[in-house]
Short mmCIF file of C-alpha atoms in Angstrom, two decimals:
data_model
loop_
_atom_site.label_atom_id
_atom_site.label_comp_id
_atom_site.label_asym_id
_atom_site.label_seq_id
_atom_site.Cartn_x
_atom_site.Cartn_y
_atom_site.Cartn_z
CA UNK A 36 -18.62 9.47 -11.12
CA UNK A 37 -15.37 11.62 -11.74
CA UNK A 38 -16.07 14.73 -10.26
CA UNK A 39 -17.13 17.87 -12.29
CA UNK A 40 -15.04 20.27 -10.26
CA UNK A 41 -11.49 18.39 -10.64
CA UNK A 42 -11.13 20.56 -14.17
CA UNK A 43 -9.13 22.90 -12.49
CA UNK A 44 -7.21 20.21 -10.69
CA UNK A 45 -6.54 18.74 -14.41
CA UNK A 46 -5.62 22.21 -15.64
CA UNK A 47 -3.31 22.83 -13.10
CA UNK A 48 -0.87 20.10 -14.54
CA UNK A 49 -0.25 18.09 -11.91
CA UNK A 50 2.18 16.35 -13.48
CA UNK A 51 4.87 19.24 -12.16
CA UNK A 52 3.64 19.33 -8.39
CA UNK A 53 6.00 17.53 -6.00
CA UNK A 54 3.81 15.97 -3.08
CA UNK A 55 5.14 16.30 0.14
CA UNK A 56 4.04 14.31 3.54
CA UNK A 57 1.85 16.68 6.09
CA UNK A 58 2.46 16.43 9.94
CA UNK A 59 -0.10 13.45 10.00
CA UNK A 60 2.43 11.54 7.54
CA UNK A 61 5.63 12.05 9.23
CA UNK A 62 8.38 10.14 9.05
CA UNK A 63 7.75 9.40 5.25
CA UNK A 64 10.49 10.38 3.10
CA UNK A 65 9.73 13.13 1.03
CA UNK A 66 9.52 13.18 -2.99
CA UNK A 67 11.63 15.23 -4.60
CA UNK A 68 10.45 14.80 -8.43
CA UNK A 69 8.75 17.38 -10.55
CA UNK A 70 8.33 20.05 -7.86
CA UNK A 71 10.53 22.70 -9.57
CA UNK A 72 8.49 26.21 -8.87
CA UNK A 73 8.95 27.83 -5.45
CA UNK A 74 7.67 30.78 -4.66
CA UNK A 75 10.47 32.45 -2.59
CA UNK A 76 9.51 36.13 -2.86
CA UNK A 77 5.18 36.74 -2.19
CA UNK A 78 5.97 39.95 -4.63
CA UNK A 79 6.18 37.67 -7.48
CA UNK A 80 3.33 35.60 -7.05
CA UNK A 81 1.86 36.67 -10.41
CA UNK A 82 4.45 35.94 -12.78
CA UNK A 83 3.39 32.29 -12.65
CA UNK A 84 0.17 30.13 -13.33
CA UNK A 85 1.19 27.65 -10.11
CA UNK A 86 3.28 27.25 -7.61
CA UNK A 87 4.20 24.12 -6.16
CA UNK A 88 5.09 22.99 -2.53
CA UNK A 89 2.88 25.84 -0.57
CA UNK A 90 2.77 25.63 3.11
CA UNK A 91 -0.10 27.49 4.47
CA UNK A 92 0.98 29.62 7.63
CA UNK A 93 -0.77 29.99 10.80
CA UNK A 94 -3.27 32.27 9.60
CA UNK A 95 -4.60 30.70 6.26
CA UNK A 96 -5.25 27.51 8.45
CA UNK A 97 -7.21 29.79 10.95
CA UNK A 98 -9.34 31.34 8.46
CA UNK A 99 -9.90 28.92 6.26
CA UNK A 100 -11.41 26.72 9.67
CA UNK A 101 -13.88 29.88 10.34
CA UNK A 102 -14.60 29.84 7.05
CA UNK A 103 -15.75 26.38 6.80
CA UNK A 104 -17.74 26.62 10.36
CA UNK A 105 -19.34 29.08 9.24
CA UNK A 106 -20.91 27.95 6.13
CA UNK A 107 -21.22 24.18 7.44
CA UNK A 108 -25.23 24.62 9.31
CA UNK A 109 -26.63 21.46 7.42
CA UNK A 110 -30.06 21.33 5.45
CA UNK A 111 -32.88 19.88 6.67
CA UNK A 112 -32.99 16.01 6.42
CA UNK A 113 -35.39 15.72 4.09
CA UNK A 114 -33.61 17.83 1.50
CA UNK A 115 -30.02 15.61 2.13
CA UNK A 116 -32.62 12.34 1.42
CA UNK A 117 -33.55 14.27 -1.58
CA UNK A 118 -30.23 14.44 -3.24
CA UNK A 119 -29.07 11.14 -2.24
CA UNK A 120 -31.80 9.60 -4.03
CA UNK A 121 -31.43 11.41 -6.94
CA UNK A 122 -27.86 10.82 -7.51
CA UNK A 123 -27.83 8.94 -10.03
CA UNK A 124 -30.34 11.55 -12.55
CA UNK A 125 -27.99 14.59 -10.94
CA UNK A 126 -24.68 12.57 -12.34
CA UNK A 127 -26.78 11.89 -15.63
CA UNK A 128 -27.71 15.22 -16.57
CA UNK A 129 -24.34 16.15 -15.75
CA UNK A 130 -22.59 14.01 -18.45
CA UNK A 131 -25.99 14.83 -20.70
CA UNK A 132 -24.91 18.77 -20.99
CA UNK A 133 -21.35 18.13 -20.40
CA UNK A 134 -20.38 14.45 -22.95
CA UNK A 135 -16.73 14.66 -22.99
CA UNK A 136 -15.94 18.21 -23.34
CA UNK A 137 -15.15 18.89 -19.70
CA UNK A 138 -12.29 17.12 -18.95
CA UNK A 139 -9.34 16.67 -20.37
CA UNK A 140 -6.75 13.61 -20.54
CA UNK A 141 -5.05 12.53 -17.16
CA UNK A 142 -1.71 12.36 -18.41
CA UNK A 143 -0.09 13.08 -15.32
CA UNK A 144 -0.92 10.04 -13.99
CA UNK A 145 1.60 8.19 -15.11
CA UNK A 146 4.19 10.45 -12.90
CA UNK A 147 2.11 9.93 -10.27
CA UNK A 148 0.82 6.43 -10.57
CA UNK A 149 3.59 5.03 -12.27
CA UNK A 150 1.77 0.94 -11.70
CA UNK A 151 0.04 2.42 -15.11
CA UNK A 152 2.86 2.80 -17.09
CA UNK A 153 3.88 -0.02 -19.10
CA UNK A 154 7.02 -0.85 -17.33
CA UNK A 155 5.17 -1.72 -14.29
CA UNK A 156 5.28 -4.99 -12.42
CA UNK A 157 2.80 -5.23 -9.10
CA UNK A 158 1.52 -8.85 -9.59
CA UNK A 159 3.83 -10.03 -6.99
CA UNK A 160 3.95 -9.09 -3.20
CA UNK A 161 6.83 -7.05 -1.73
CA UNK A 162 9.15 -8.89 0.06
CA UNK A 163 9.80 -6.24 2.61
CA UNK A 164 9.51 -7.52 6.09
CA UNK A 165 8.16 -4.47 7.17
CA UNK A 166 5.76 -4.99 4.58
CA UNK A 167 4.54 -8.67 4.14
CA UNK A 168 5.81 -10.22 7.65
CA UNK A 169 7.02 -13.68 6.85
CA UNK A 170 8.21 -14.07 3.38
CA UNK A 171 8.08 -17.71 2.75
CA UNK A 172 4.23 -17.91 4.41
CA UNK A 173 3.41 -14.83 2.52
CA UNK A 174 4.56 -15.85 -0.98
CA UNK A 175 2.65 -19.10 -0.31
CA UNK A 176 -0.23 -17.58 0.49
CA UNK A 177 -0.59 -15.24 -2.14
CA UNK A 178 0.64 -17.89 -4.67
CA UNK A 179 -2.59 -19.55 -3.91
CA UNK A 180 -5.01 -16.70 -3.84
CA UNK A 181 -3.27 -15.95 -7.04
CA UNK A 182 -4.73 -19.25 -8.33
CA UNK A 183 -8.10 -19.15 -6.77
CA UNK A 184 -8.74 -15.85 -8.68
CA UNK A 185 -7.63 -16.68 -11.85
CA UNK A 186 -9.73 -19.62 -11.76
CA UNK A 187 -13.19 -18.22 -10.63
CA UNK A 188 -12.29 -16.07 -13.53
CA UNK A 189 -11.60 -18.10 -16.41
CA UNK A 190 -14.97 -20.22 -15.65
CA UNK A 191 -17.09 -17.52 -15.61
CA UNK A 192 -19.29 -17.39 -18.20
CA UNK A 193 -17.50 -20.61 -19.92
CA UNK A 194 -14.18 -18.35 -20.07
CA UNK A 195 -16.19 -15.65 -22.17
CA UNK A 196 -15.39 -12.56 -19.70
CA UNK A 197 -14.05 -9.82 -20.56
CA UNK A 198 -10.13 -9.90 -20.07
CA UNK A 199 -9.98 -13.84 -18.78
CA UNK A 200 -6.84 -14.04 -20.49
CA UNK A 201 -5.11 -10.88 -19.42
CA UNK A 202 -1.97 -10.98 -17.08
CA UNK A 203 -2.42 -7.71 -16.22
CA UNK A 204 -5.90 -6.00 -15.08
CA UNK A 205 -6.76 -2.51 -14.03
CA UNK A 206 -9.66 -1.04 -13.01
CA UNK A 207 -10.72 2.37 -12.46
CA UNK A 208 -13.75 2.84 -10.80
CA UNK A 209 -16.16 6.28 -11.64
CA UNK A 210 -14.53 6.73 -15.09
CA UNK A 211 -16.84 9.40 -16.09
CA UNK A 212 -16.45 9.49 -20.23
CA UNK A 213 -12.54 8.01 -20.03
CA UNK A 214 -10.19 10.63 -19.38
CA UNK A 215 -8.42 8.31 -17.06
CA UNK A 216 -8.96 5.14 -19.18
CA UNK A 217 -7.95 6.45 -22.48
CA UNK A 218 -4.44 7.57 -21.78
CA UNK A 219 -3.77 3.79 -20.09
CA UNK A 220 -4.86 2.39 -22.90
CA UNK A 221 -3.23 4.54 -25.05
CA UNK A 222 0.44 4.77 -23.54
CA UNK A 223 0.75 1.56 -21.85
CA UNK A 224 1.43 -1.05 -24.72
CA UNK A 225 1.84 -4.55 -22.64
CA UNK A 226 -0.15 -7.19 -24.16
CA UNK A 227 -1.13 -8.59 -21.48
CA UNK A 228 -3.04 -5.41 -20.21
CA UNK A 229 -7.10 -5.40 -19.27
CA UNK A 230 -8.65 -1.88 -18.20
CA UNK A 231 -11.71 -2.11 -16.52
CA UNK A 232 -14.06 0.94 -15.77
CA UNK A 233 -17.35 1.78 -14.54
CA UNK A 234 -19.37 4.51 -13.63
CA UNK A 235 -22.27 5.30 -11.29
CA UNK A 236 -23.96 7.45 -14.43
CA UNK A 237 -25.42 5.01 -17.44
CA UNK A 238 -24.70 8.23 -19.53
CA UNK A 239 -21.11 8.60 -18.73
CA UNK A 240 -20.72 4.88 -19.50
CA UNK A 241 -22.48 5.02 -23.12
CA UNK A 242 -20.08 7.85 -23.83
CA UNK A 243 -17.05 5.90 -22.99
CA UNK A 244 -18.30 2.82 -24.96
CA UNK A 245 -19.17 5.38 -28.30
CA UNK A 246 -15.54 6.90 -27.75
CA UNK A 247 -13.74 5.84 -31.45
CA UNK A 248 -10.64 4.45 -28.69
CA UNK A 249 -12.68 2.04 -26.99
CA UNK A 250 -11.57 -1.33 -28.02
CA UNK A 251 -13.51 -4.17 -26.41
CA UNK A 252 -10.14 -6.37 -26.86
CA UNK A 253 -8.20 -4.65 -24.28
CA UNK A 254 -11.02 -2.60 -21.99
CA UNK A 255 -14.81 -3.13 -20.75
CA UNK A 256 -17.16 -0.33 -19.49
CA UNK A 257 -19.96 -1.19 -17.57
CA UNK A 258 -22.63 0.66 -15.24
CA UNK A 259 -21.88 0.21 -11.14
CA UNK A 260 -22.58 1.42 -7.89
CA UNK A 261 -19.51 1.81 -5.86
CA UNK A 262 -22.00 2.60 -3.04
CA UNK A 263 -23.99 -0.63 -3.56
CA UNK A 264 -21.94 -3.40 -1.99
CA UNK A 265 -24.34 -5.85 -2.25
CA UNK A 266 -24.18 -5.08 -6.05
CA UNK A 267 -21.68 -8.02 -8.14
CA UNK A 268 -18.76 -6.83 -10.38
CA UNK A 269 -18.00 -8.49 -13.34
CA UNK A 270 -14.66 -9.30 -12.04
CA UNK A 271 -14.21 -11.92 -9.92
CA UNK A 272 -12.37 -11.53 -6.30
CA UNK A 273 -8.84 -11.40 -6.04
CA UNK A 274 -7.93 -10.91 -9.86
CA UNK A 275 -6.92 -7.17 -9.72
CA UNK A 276 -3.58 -5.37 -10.00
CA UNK A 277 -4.88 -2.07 -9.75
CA UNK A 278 -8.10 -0.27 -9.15
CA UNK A 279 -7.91 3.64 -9.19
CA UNK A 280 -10.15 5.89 -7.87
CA UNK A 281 -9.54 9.98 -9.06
CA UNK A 282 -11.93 12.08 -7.56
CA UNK A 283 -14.43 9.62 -6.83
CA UNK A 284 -14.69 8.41 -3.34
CA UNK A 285 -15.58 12.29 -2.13
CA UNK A 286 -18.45 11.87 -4.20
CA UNK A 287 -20.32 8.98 -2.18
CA UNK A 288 -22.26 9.67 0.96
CA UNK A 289 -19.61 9.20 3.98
CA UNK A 290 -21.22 6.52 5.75
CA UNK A 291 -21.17 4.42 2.25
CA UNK A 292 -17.55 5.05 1.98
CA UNK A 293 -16.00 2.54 4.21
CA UNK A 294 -17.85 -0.23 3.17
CA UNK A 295 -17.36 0.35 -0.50
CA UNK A 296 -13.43 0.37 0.08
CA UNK A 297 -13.94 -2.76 1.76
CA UNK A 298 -15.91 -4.58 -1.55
CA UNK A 299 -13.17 -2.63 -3.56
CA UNK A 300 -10.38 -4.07 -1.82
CA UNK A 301 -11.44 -8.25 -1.97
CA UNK A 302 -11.36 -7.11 -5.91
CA UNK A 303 -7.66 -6.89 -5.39
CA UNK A 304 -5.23 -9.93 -5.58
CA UNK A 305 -2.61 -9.96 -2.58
CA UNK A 306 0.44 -7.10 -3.67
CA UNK A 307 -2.23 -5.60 -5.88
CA UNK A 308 -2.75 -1.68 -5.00
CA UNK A 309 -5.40 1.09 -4.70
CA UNK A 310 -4.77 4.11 -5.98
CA UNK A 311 -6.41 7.57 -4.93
CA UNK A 312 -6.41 10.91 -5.81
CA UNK A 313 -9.25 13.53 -3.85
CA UNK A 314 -9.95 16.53 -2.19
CA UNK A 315 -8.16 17.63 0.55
CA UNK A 316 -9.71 19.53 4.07
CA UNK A 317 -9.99 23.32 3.01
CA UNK A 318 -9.31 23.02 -0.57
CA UNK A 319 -10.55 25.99 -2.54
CA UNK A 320 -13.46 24.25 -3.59
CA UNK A 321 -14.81 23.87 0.33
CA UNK A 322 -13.78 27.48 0.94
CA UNK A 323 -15.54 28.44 -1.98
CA UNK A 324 -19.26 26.94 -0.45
CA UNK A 325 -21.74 29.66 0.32
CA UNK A 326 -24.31 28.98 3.32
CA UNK A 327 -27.52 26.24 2.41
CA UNK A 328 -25.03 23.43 0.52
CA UNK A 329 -23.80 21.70 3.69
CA UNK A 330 -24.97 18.46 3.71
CA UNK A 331 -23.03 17.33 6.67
CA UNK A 332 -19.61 17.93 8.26
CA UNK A 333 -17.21 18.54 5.49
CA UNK A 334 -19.91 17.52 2.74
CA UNK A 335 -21.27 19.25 0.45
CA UNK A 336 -24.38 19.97 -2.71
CA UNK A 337 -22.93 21.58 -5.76
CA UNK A 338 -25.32 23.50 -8.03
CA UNK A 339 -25.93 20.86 -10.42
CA UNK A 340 -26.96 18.75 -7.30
CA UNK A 341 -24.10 16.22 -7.33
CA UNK A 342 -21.67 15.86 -4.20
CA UNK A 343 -18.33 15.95 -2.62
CA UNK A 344 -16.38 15.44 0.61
CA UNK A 345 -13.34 16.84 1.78
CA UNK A 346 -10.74 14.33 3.23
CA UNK A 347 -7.77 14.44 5.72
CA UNK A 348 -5.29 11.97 5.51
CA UNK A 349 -6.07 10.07 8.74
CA UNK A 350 -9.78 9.61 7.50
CA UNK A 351 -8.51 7.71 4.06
CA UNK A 352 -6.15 5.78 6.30
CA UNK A 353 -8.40 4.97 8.79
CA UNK A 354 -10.90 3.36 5.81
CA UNK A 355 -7.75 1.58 3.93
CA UNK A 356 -6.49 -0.01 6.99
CA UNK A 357 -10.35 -1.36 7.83
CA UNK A 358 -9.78 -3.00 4.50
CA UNK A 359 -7.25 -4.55 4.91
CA UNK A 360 -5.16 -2.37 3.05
CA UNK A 361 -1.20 -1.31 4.11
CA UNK A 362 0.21 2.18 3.49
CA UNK A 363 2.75 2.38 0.71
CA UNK A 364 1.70 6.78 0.28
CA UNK A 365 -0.34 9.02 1.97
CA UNK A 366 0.66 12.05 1.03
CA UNK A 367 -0.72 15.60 0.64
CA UNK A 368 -0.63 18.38 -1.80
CA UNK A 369 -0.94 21.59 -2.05
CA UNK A 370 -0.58 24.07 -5.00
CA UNK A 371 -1.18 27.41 -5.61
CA UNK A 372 -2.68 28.22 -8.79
CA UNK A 373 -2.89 31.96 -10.19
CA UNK A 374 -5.66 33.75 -12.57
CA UNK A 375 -2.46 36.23 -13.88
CA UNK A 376 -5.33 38.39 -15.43
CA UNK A 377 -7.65 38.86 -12.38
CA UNK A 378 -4.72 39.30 -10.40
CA UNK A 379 -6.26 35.91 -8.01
CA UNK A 380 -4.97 33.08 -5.80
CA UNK A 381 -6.16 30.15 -5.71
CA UNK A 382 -4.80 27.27 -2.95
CA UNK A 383 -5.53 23.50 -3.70
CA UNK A 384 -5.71 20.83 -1.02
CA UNK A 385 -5.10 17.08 -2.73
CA UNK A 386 -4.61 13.62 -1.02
CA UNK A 387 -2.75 11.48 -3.21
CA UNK A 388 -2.70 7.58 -1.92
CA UNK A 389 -1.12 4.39 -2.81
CA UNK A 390 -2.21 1.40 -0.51
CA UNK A 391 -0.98 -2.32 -1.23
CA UNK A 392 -3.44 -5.34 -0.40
CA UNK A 393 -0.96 -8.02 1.85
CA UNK A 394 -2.18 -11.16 3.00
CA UNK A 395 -2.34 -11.41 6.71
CA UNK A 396 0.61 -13.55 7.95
CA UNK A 397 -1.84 -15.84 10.19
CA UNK A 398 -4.17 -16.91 6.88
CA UNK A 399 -1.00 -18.66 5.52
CA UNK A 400 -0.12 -20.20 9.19
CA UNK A 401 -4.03 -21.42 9.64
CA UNK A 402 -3.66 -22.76 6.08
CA UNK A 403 -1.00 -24.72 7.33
CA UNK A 404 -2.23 -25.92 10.70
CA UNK A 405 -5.66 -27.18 8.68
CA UNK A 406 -3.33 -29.09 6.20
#
């Protein structure tokens, strides 16, 4: 269910932008790789196609909040009903016209996700304190979680699932026709590597599996619901490393979200993380909504009649932390992007997060007070 809008996002090369923490993430330290384009002088605005590290003054925050109250008077209920039970036939028809000539290749992700590169290691918890509480209890614990998983799934289907012998398994979850997938499978080279991916459109999914990449030996593509957590994933509980979600979550219904992070996150095997990339609150894309697409507050219909939402940090905190999840990033960025011909401006609002699954420190001490 990537979202048909994040071609710009793509575009812009995010592989240069250097994300920095807004006030709601203070006290993080801040990242100084692969911002290297300030815009110093306004006058010379135009001489680039981005700019990275923009802080919006005062004013831009103003108007961009009148903006969005003014175009946020929601349609009638019937009509939101309407396009949340068509969903799935919007997000069809949009991979119909569209196949895979949309998008192009997430390559950035591997500066900003580096758990997908090949030289990446999360199968083990952190030992920080800060982190994982008591190490000895916590290394125990996930030790035998560790084995629990790996267990359900090498029975499954008489050890027939996909990737049942992988040491390493990743999945990405509304992988539209692959951009994401692809360029794991294509740059990292560990053997031990499984990519998993699915997608809310059947469409999207049969245009993955048709791709001449797609190797059934080191990736499966299958149809799911992220919204339907009563739904079963071929993938049994606590076996992931990594599940990423780029542009996806803003496309659910909010009052689905939470309890699809929540399915998403038992996936995960304790130090395994979740990755996100979305939009951010007053991204060009919300600023760009004209009256009659409000859905509800900070949601919105495109044209095409799929969704989106528009997150602040503290929301996607908020659901990771229901989870279970811990903070390892929440960061946010924002980039100025420039149409040199039309002489326009263009200000993106991103949330990039990394959030690490930890088993609670009292599991491991019950375990130990039933034995």
């Amino acid at each position: 269910m990537a979202a048909p809008h994040a071609l710009v996002e793509v575009e812009g090369g995010s592989s240069e932008t250097e994300i920095i923490p807004s006030d709601s993430a203070s006290g993080e330290a801040k990242r100084p790789q692969f911002g290297t384009r300030f815009l110093t002088d306004p006058r010379q605005v135009f001489q680039h196609n981005a700019w990275d590290n923009v802080e919006w003054t005062d004013e831009q925050e103003a108007s961009a909040k009148k903006k969005v109250s003014e175009n946020s008077q929601p349609l009638p209920s019937e009509k939101q009903e309407e396009y949340d039970n068509r969903a799935n036939e919007y997000w069809n028809d949009f991979y119909t016209i569209h196949e895979n000539r949309f998008f192009k290749d997430r390559h950035w992700l591997f500066t900003e996700f580096p758990e997908l590169a090949p030289q990446c290691s999360l199968n083990r918890v952190s030992h920080d304190p800060a982190l994982s509480g008591s190490e000895d209890r916590q290394q125990d614990s996930t030790d035998e979680e560790q084995r629990k998983g790996l267990a359900a799934l090498s029975l499954t289907d008489d050890g027939d699932t996909p990737g049942s012998s992988a040491t390493y398994r990743i999945l990405e979850v509304g992988c539209g026709v692959g951009n994401t997938v692809f360029p794991i499978l294509k740059t990292n080279n560990d053997p031990g590597l499984f990519v998993y991916c699915c997608d809310f459109s059947s469409t999207a999914v049969e245009l993955v599996k048709s791709n001449s990449e797609y190797d059934p030996g080191r990736c499966f593509a299958f149809v799911h619901d992220l919204s339907d957590v009563e739904a079963s994933y071929p993938i049994p509980d606590g076996t992931l490393d990594v599940i990423v979600q780029i542009f996806v979550l803003s496309a659910l219904h909010p009052d689905k979200m939470q309890a699809s992070i929540s399915r998403l996150a038992r996936l995960l095997k304790p130090g395994g993380v979740m990755l996100l990339r979305d939009y951010g609150r007053y991204d060009m894309a919300q600023l760009r909504f004209k009256k009659g697409r409000c859905l509800s507050e900070n949601f919105y219909v495109r044209g095409d009649g799929t969704r989106v939402y528009f997150f602040t940090q503290d929301e996607l905190h908020d659901m990771f932390s229901e989870a279970g999840l811990e903070k390892v990033q929440n960061l946010v960025d924002r980039r100025l992007q420039v149409n040199r011909g039309k002489q326009l401006t263009m200000y993106r609002v991103w949330i990039q997060c990394k959030y690490r699954k930890v088993q609670p420190p009292e599991t491991a001490e019950e375990g130990t007070r039933q034995a």
